[in-house]
Amino acid sequence: MIKRIDNAYVTLFAVAVVLCLLPLVLSKAGLVLATEFCVVLAIALAWNLLAGFSGIVLIGMPLFIGAGGYTLYLVANALGIPPYPAILAGAAVPAVIAYALSPLLFRLEGAQLAIGSWVMAEVARLLCLITPAVGAGGGLNLEVLRLVPRSLRLPLNFAFAAIVLFITLSAIVILLKSRFGLGLRAMRDSDAAAEAMGVKTSRVKLLTLITATALSGAAGACYYITSIQITPSSAFSQNWIAITIFIVILGGIGSVEGPIFGAIVYYLLRETLSDLGPGYFVISGLLAITVTIFLPEGVWGLIKRLIRIDLLPIAHHEARRVHGTQPTITDKKGKLA
Amino acid sequence: MHSLTPSLLVDSVSKSYGGGPPVLKNLTLEVHPGELLGVIGPNGSGKTTLFGVIAGQLPPNSGRILVNGQDVTALGASERAKGGIGRTFQVPQSFSDMTVYENLLVGARYAGGLGKNEAVEAVYSILDKTGFDGRAEMRAGDLPLLDRKRLELARALATRPSLLLLDEIAGGLTDDEAMEIAGLIKEVNTQGIAVIWIEHLVHVLTSAVSRIVVLGEGKIIADGAPQETMATPAVRQIYLGMEPELDA
Ligand SMILES: Nc1ncnc2c1ncn2[C@@H]1O[C@H](COP(=O)(O)OP(=O)(O)OP(=O)(O)O)[C@@H](O)[C@H]1O
Ligand SMILES: [Mg+2]
């Protein structure tokens, strides 16, 4: 019996190889861009897990991205260590915040949750603006960056952003392929039926929220290492969510591959058209509208229709027609439930 | 047999929606282990609401639900599903973006508490029994309505219930098809699963069940062996001129 290798693992391996090769082939400017790409894609993947798989449209995602950034600065500066290990704290703290806010968040639904979470991000921004301990309006500088030799900063920044991206992608794929993924997808289709099938939907939602916010926090932490400085207005900026939504919608919401293709298209557009100034925004706006109307499954949906491939399959399949044995009639009898 | 702990005890349950009038009025119902119980009643008499209260989707305003002697009133729907209550929905609630196979797998893995391999085996056997053999890889949302009703049954079986609640799964079927489903339900029942079956097709029910409960405006107005129950004056009054079928 030959067991087929799961496409998902092939794809994950390919992504790992590409990420390892990038530093060898890219210029300095290219590597800076690739670092940002990794961060933004990780956030888009995490946001899609929430919005596309559990129906939690968390417009307030910048709360957790900013919290990741601030945590990294505070922890690394306080301990006087190079910033990279503090990425872990940048993942943990947003997850704890999400856990604490979850009773409030999950009391809201749909548009309420979207707006409610947005208000929370605004409140976080205002709190940071008036709190001297986090530098108030002037923000913080990443002083410990001087512990990292100048020549190593760029490659290390990229390496950690790439690791966070890879962990994000793998975690999401593994999660969705597991029993948990079954429950999550069931819940997306019918909350009541999922409960009747034994899925504790409140727990599924909470776990999804914690996973997504931890991953976004880590990505945010990576981003703010590269920026050397963090301010309330940048950390909790709604720009984060605007880019994220654009990428997820463009690529295809609710599929794992969608955000990857969305991010690629977004960066291609931005890098080739940004010279156009306002024209760039007009074109991306029109593109978003066109995709929403004519390609609700996004760019990835289109590709998939054309070449019929699953790069990161998460479905479960009946396997007995492929391999394994057909149960005999006597087997079937009395085996029910 | 009746001296055993009942599989289900609905104890003085009242239920109203929001501030509205009561839909279930101080209702008490006992289901014995291995029983196959039919429930009928006019539209809006509270049958589906009763299932919601038993399975945990709807909290009662007062009263208790006991399953195998254990008070489950405070438990949520998912915990009750794990505790052995399987239900179908009158309006099918298939996981439409998942395949038929995956629809069953959810119930087997979660409520059924089965490991990966056991779950797969259990799902295969139910797929065959319920006539989904060969269509397991179809997207549930692409099934015609009647098959989605059948999927409701298959999916509920996958949760390995000890008490199965069926809400009009034979509605809309031809007589032959309804009888086939009735056969399947009887078979399930003989394996020790207690069943409560709501159905408007009275003649299909009376042919399959050993006891019928008639609901009227949130109360039990008759309860007993099928023929006698259908013959009581209160029931005859409701169903006068409507026999044999009240299918909506
Ligand atoms: N979600 C709800 N909100 C408010 N009222 C409801 C709700 N569901 C049911 N009702 C009302 O409760 C009463 C009982 O409804 P229920 O669905 O339990 O009846 P039923 O016996 O299952 O009817 P049918 O034979 O039509 O399925 C009806 O008057 C109905 O309008
Ligand atoms: Mg009903």
Short mmCIF file of N, CA and C in Angstrom, two decimals, chain B residues 59-178:
data_model
loop_
_atom_site.label_atom_id
_atom_site.label_comp_id
_atom_site.label_asym_id
_atom_site.label_seq_id
_atom_site.Cartn_x
_atom_site.Cartn_y
_atom_site.Cartn_z
N PRO B 59 -33.08 26.82 26.84
CA PRO B 59 -33.21 26.65 28.29
C PRO B 59 -34.69 26.77 28.69
N PRO B 60 -35.17 25.87 29.55
CA PRO B 60 -36.56 25.98 29.98
C PRO B 60 -36.71 27.11 31.00
N ASN B 61 -37.92 27.62 31.12
CA ASN B 61 -38.17 28.65 32.14
C ASN B 61 -38.28 28.01 33.52
N SER B 62 -38.83 26.80 33.55
CA SER B 62 -38.85 26.06 34.80
C SER B 62 -38.91 24.58 34.49
N GLY B 63 -38.64 23.76 35.49
CA GLY B 63 -38.64 22.32 35.29
C GLY B 63 -37.24 21.79 35.07
N ARG B 64 -37.15 20.45 34.98
CA ARG B 64 -35.83 19.81 34.86
C ARG B 64 -35.85 18.78 33.75
N ILE B 65 -34.65 18.51 33.23
CA ILE B 65 -34.48 17.43 32.26
C ILE B 65 -33.52 16.41 32.88
N LEU B 66 -33.95 15.17 32.98
CA LEU B 66 -33.08 14.12 33.51
C LEU B 66 -32.82 13.08 32.45
N VAL B 67 -31.55 12.77 32.23
CA VAL B 67 -31.18 11.73 31.28
C VAL B 67 -30.55 10.60 32.07
N ASN B 68 -31.11 9.42 31.95
CA ASN B 68 -30.66 8.27 32.73
C ASN B 68 -30.53 8.63 34.21
N GLY B 69 -31.46 9.38 34.70
CA GLY B 69 -31.48 9.73 36.11
C GLY B 69 -30.63 10.93 36.49
N GLN B 70 -29.85 11.43 35.54
CA GLN B 70 -28.98 12.57 35.85
C GLN B 70 -29.60 13.88 35.38
N ASP B 71 -29.57 14.85 36.26
CA ASP B 71 -30.12 16.15 35.92
C ASP B 71 -29.16 16.87 34.96
N VAL B 72 -29.62 17.12 33.74
CA VAL B 72 -28.75 17.77 32.75
C VAL B 72 -29.22 19.19 32.44
N THR B 73 -30.18 19.68 33.22
CA THR B 73 -30.80 20.97 32.90
C THR B 73 -29.76 22.08 32.76
N ALA B 74 -28.70 22.01 33.55
CA ALA B 74 -27.71 23.09 33.53
C ALA B 74 -26.68 22.91 32.42
N LEU B 75 -26.69 21.76 31.74
CA LEU B 75 -25.67 21.49 30.73
C LEU B 75 -26.04 22.10 29.38
N GLY B 76 -25.03 22.48 28.62
CA GLY B 76 -25.26 23.01 27.28
C GLY B 76 -25.52 21.88 26.28
N ALA B 77 -25.87 22.28 25.06
CA ALA B 77 -26.22 21.30 24.04
C ALA B 77 -25.07 20.35 23.72
N SER B 78 -23.84 20.88 23.67
CA SER B 78 -22.72 20.02 23.28
C SER B 78 -22.46 18.96 24.35
N GLU B 79 -22.60 19.34 25.62
CA GLU B 79 -22.40 18.37 26.69
C GLU B 79 -23.48 17.29 26.66
N ARG B 80 -24.70 17.71 26.38
CA ARG B 80 -25.78 16.71 26.31
C ARG B 80 -25.57 15.78 25.12
N ALA B 81 -25.04 16.34 24.03
CA ALA B 81 -24.75 15.48 22.87
C ALA B 81 -23.71 14.44 23.27
N LYS B 82 -22.69 14.86 24.02
CA LYS B 82 -21.67 13.91 24.49
C LYS B 82 -22.28 12.91 25.46
N GLY B 83 -23.30 13.37 26.18
CA GLY B 83 -23.96 12.50 27.16
C GLY B 83 -24.96 11.54 26.53
N GLY B 84 -25.10 11.57 25.20
CA GLY B 84 -25.91 10.55 24.55
C GLY B 84 -27.20 11.02 23.91
N ILE B 85 -27.44 12.34 23.90
CA ILE B 85 -28.64 12.82 23.21
C ILE B 85 -28.27 13.21 21.78
N GLY B 86 -28.86 12.52 20.82
CA GLY B 86 -28.64 12.88 19.43
C GLY B 86 -29.93 13.44 18.87
N ARG B 87 -29.83 14.47 18.04
CA ARG B 87 -31.07 15.03 17.50
C ARG B 87 -30.92 15.40 16.03
N THR B 88 -32.04 15.46 15.35
CA THR B 88 -32.07 15.99 13.99
C THR B 88 -32.84 17.31 14.03
N PHE B 89 -32.68 18.10 13.01
CA PHE B 89 -33.40 19.37 12.93
C PHE B 89 -34.48 19.29 11.87
N GLN B 90 -35.64 19.83 12.22
CA GLN B 90 -36.78 19.82 11.30
C GLN B 90 -36.40 20.49 9.98
N VAL B 91 -35.78 21.66 10.07
CA VAL B 91 -35.20 22.30 8.89
C VAL B 91 -33.73 21.89 8.88
N PRO B 92 -33.32 21.09 7.89
CA PRO B 92 -31.97 20.53 7.92
C PRO B 92 -30.90 21.60 8.14
N GLN B 93 -29.97 21.28 8.99
CA GLN B 93 -28.86 22.18 9.32
C GLN B 93 -27.56 21.49 8.95
N SER B 94 -27.48 20.98 7.72
CA SER B 94 -26.26 20.30 7.31
C SER B 94 -25.09 21.26 7.35
N PHE B 95 -23.91 20.71 7.54
CA PHE B 95 -22.70 21.52 7.38
C PHE B 95 -22.46 21.57 5.88
N SER B 96 -23.01 22.61 5.23
CA SER B 96 -23.15 22.54 3.78
C SER B 96 -21.83 22.64 3.03
N ASP B 97 -20.82 23.25 3.64
CA ASP B 97 -19.53 23.35 2.96
C ASP B 97 -18.65 22.12 3.17
N MET B 98 -19.16 21.18 3.97
CA MET B 98 -18.38 19.97 4.21
C MET B 98 -19.03 18.82 3.45
N THR B 99 -18.25 17.75 3.25
CA THR B 99 -18.82 16.60 2.55
C THR B 99 -19.74 15.83 3.49
N VAL B 100 -20.52 14.93 2.89
CA VAL B 100 -21.39 14.06 3.67
C VAL B 100 -20.55 13.31 4.71
N TYR B 101 -19.43 12.79 4.25
CA TYR B 101 -18.52 12.05 5.12
C TYR B 101 -18.06 12.90 6.30
N GLU B 102 -17.67 14.12 6.01
CA GLU B 102 -17.19 15.00 7.08
C GLU B 102 -18.31 15.38 8.05
N ASN B 103 -19.52 15.53 7.50
CA ASN B 103 -20.66 15.83 8.36
C ASN B 103 -20.80 14.77 9.45
N LEU B 104 -20.64 13.52 9.06
CA LEU B 104 -20.76 12.44 10.03
C LEU B 104 -19.56 12.38 10.97
N LEU B 105 -18.41 12.68 10.38
CA LEU B 105 -17.17 12.60 11.16
C LEU B 105 -17.20 13.56 12.36
N VAL B 106 -17.81 14.72 12.16
CA VAL B 106 -17.90 15.69 13.26
C VAL B 106 -18.59 15.04 14.46
N GLY B 107 -19.74 14.44 14.22
CA GLY B 107 -20.50 13.83 15.30
C GLY B 107 -19.75 12.66 15.95
N ALA B 108 -19.10 11.85 15.11
CA ALA B 108 -18.40 10.68 15.64
C ALA B 108 -17.21 11.09 16.49
N ARG B 109 -16.49 12.11 16.04
CA ARG B 109 -15.28 12.55 16.74
C ARG B 109 -15.61 13.32 18.01
N TYR B 110 -16.60 14.19 17.92
CA TYR B 110 -16.92 15.03 19.08
C TYR B 110 -17.89 14.31 20.02
N ALA B 111 -19.17 14.31 19.70
CA ALA B 111 -20.15 13.72 20.63
C ALA B 111 -19.89 12.24 20.84
N GLY B 112 -19.52 11.53 19.77
CA GLY B 112 -19.28 10.10 19.88
C GLY B 112 -18.02 9.78 20.67
N GLY B 113 -17.13 10.77 20.77
CA GLY B 113 -15.91 10.60 21.54
C GLY B 113 -14.97 9.54 20.97
N LEU B 114 -15.09 9.27 19.67
CA LEU B 114 -14.27 8.23 19.07
C LEU B 114 -12.94 8.77 18.59
N GLY B 115 -11.92 7.92 18.66
CA GLY B 115 -10.63 8.25 18.09
C GLY B 115 -10.73 8.23 16.57
N LYS B 116 -9.65 8.66 15.93
CA LYS B 116 -9.67 8.84 14.49
C LYS B 116 -10.14 7.58 13.74
N ASN B 117 -9.48 6.46 14.01
CA ASN B 117 -9.77 5.25 13.24
C ASN B 117 -11.14 4.66 13.56
N GLU B 118 -11.46 4.64 14.84
CA GLU B 118 -12.79 4.13 15.23
C GLU B 118 -13.88 4.98 14.59
N ALA B 119 -13.67 6.29 14.60
CA ALA B 119 -14.66 7.21 14.05
C ALA B 119 -14.88 6.91 12.57
N VAL B 120 -13.78 6.71 11.85
CA VAL B 120 -13.88 6.44 10.42
C VAL B 120 -14.69 5.18 10.17
N GLU B 121 -14.41 4.13 10.94
CA GLU B 121 -15.16 2.87 10.79
C GLU B 121 -16.64 3.07 11.08
N ALA B 122 -16.93 3.77 12.18
CA ALA B 122 -18.33 4.00 12.56
C ALA B 122 -19.04 4.79 11.46
N VAL B 123 -18.37 5.78 10.91
CA VAL B 123 -18.97 6.61 9.86
C VAL B 123 -19.25 5.77 8.62
N TYR B 124 -18.31 4.92 8.23
CA TYR B 124 -18.53 4.07 7.06
C TYR B 124 -19.79 3.24 7.23
N SER B 125 -19.92 2.65 8.40
CA SER B 125 -21.05 1.74 8.60
C SER B 125 -22.37 2.51 8.57
N ILE B 126 -22.38 3.71 9.12
CA ILE B 126 -23.62 4.50 9.09
C ILE B 126 -23.91 5.00 7.67
N LEU B 127 -22.87 5.38 6.95
CA LEU B 127 -23.06 5.81 5.56
C LEU B 127 -23.78 4.73 4.76
N ASP B 128 -23.35 3.48 4.95
CA ASP B 128 -23.95 2.38 4.21
C ASP B 128 -25.40 2.17 4.62
N LYS B 129 -25.63 2.18 5.92
CA LYS B 129 -26.97 1.94 6.43
C LYS B 129 -27.97 3.00 5.98
N THR B 130 -27.50 4.23 5.87
CA THR B 130 -28.43 5.32 5.59
C THR B 130 -28.50 5.66 4.12
N GLY B 131 -27.84 4.85 3.30
CA GLY B 131 -27.99 5.03 1.86
C GLY B 131 -27.09 6.10 1.27
N PHE B 132 -26.02 6.45 1.96
CA PHE B 132 -25.10 7.44 1.40
C PHE B 132 -23.87 6.78 0.79
N ASP B 133 -23.89 5.47 0.79
CA ASP B 133 -22.81 4.73 0.18
C ASP B 133 -22.57 5.27 -1.22
N GLY B 134 -21.33 5.64 -1.52
CA GLY B 134 -21.04 6.13 -2.86
C GLY B 134 -21.20 7.63 -3.03
N ARG B 135 -21.88 8.26 -2.06
CA ARG B 135 -22.03 9.72 -2.16
C ARG B 135 -21.36 10.44 -1.00
N ALA B 136 -20.47 9.73 -0.34
CA ALA B 136 -19.84 10.26 0.86
C ALA B 136 -19.02 11.52 0.58
N GLU B 137 -18.50 11.60 -0.64
CA GLU B 137 -17.62 12.72 -0.95
C GLU B 137 -18.37 13.91 -1.54
N MET B 138 -19.69 13.80 -1.58
CA MET B 138 -20.47 14.94 -2.09
C MET B 138 -20.54 16.05 -1.06
N ARG B 139 -20.57 17.29 -1.54
CA ARG B 139 -20.74 18.43 -0.66
C ARG B 139 -22.18 18.39 -0.14
N ALA B 140 -22.34 18.49 1.17
CA ALA B 140 -23.68 18.34 1.76
C ALA B 140 -24.63 19.40 1.22
N GLY B 141 -24.12 20.60 0.95
CA GLY B 141 -24.96 21.67 0.45
C GLY B 141 -25.52 21.37 -0.94
N ASP B 142 -24.89 20.44 -1.65
CA ASP B 142 -25.36 20.11 -2.99
C ASP B 142 -26.40 18.99 -2.99
N LEU B 143 -26.70 18.42 -1.83
CA LEU B 143 -27.70 17.35 -1.77
C LEU B 143 -29.09 17.94 -1.92
N PRO B 144 -30.00 17.19 -2.54
CA PRO B 144 -31.40 17.63 -2.56
C PRO B 144 -31.98 17.59 -1.14
N LEU B 145 -33.07 18.32 -0.93
CA LEU B 145 -33.63 18.48 0.41
C LEU B 145 -33.87 17.15 1.13
N LEU B 146 -34.45 16.19 0.41
CA LEU B 146 -34.78 14.94 1.08
C LEU B 146 -33.53 14.22 1.56
N ASP B 147 -32.46 14.33 0.79
CA ASP B 147 -31.21 13.70 1.22
C ASP B 147 -30.58 14.45 2.39
N ARG B 148 -30.84 15.74 2.43
CA ARG B 148 -30.32 16.48 3.59
C ARG B 148 -31.07 16.08 4.85
N LYS B 149 -32.33 15.70 4.70
CA LYS B 149 -33.08 15.19 5.85
C LYS B 149 -32.50 13.85 6.29
N ARG B 150 -32.19 13.04 5.33
CA ARG B 150 -31.61 11.74 5.62
C ARG B 150 -30.23 11.93 6.28
N LEU B 151 -29.53 12.96 5.82
CA LEU B 151 -28.22 13.26 6.41
C LEU B 151 -28.37 13.66 7.88
N GLU B 152 -29.47 14.35 8.18
CA GLU B 152 -29.74 14.69 9.59
C GLU B 152 -29.74 13.42 10.44
N LEU B 153 -30.42 12.40 9.92
CA LEU B 153 -30.52 11.13 10.65
C LEU B 153 -29.14 10.48 10.76
N ALA B 154 -28.44 10.42 9.63
CA ALA B 154 -27.12 9.77 9.61
C ALA B 154 -26.17 10.46 10.60
N ARG B 155 -26.22 11.78 10.58
CA ARG B 155 -25.31 12.55 11.41
C ARG B 155 -25.64 12.36 12.90
N ALA B 156 -26.94 12.29 13.20
CA ALA B 156 -27.33 12.07 14.60
C ALA B 156 -26.87 10.69 15.05
N LEU B 157 -26.95 9.69 14.15
CA LEU B 157 -26.50 8.35 14.51
C LEU B 157 -25.00 8.33 14.78
N ALA B 158 -24.28 9.16 14.04
CA ALA B 158 -22.83 9.19 14.20
C ALA B 158 -22.39 9.67 15.59
N THR B 159 -23.29 10.34 16.29
CA THR B 159 -22.94 10.80 17.64
C THR B 159 -23.05 9.67 18.66
N ARG B 160 -23.42 8.48 18.20
CA ARG B 160 -23.62 7.31 19.08
C ARG B 160 -24.55 7.63 20.24
N PRO B 161 -25.79 7.98 19.90
CA PRO B 161 -26.72 8.41 20.95
C PRO B 161 -27.28 7.23 21.74
N SER B 162 -27.71 7.51 22.96
CA SER B 162 -28.52 6.53 23.67
C SER B 162 -29.99 6.96 23.61
N LEU B 163 -30.18 8.22 23.30
CA LEU B 163 -31.53 8.75 23.08
C LEU B 163 -31.51 9.57 21.79
N LEU B 164 -32.37 9.18 20.85
CA LEU B 164 -32.35 9.81 19.53
C LEU B 164 -33.64 10.60 19.33
N LEU B 165 -33.50 11.87 19.01
CA LEU B 165 -34.66 12.74 18.80
C LEU B 165 -34.79 13.04 17.31
N LEU B 166 -35.89 12.59 16.71
CA LEU B 166 -36.06 12.77 15.27
C LEU B 166 -37.21 13.72 15.00
N ASP B 167 -36.92 14.82 14.33
CA ASP B 167 -37.94 15.84 14.09
C ASP B 167 -38.35 15.86 12.63
N GLU B 168 -39.42 15.15 12.33
CA GLU B 168 -40.01 15.12 10.98
C GLU B 168 -39.01 14.78 9.89
N ILE B 169 -38.29 13.67 10.08
CA ILE B 169 -37.33 13.31 9.03
C ILE B 169 -38.01 12.63 7.85
N ALA B 170 -39.25 12.19 8.02
CA ALA B 170 -39.91 11.53 6.90
C ALA B 170 -40.87 12.47 6.16
N GLY B 171 -41.00 13.70 6.65
CA GLY B 171 -41.86 14.67 5.98
C GLY B 171 -41.43 14.84 4.53
N GLY B 172 -42.39 14.80 3.61
CA GLY B 172 -42.06 15.03 2.21
C GLY B 172 -41.66 13.77 1.46
N LEU B 173 -41.48 12.67 2.19
CA LEU B 173 -41.12 11.42 1.52
C LEU B 173 -42.37 10.74 0.97
N THR B 174 -42.19 9.89 -0.04
CA THR B 174 -43.30 9.06 -0.48
C THR B 174 -43.54 7.99 0.58
N ASP B 175 -44.68 7.32 0.50
CA ASP B 175 -44.99 6.29 1.49
C ASP B 175 -43.92 5.22 1.57
N ASP B 176 -43.44 4.79 0.39
CA ASP B 176 -42.42 3.74 0.38
C ASP B 176 -41.15 4.21 1.07
N GLU B 177 -40.75 5.43 0.72
CA GLU B 177 -39.53 5.97 1.32
C GLU B 177 -39.69 6.13 2.82
N ALA B 178 -40.88 6.61 3.22
CA ALA B 178 -41.14 6.79 4.65
C ALA B 178 -41.08 5.47 5.39
#
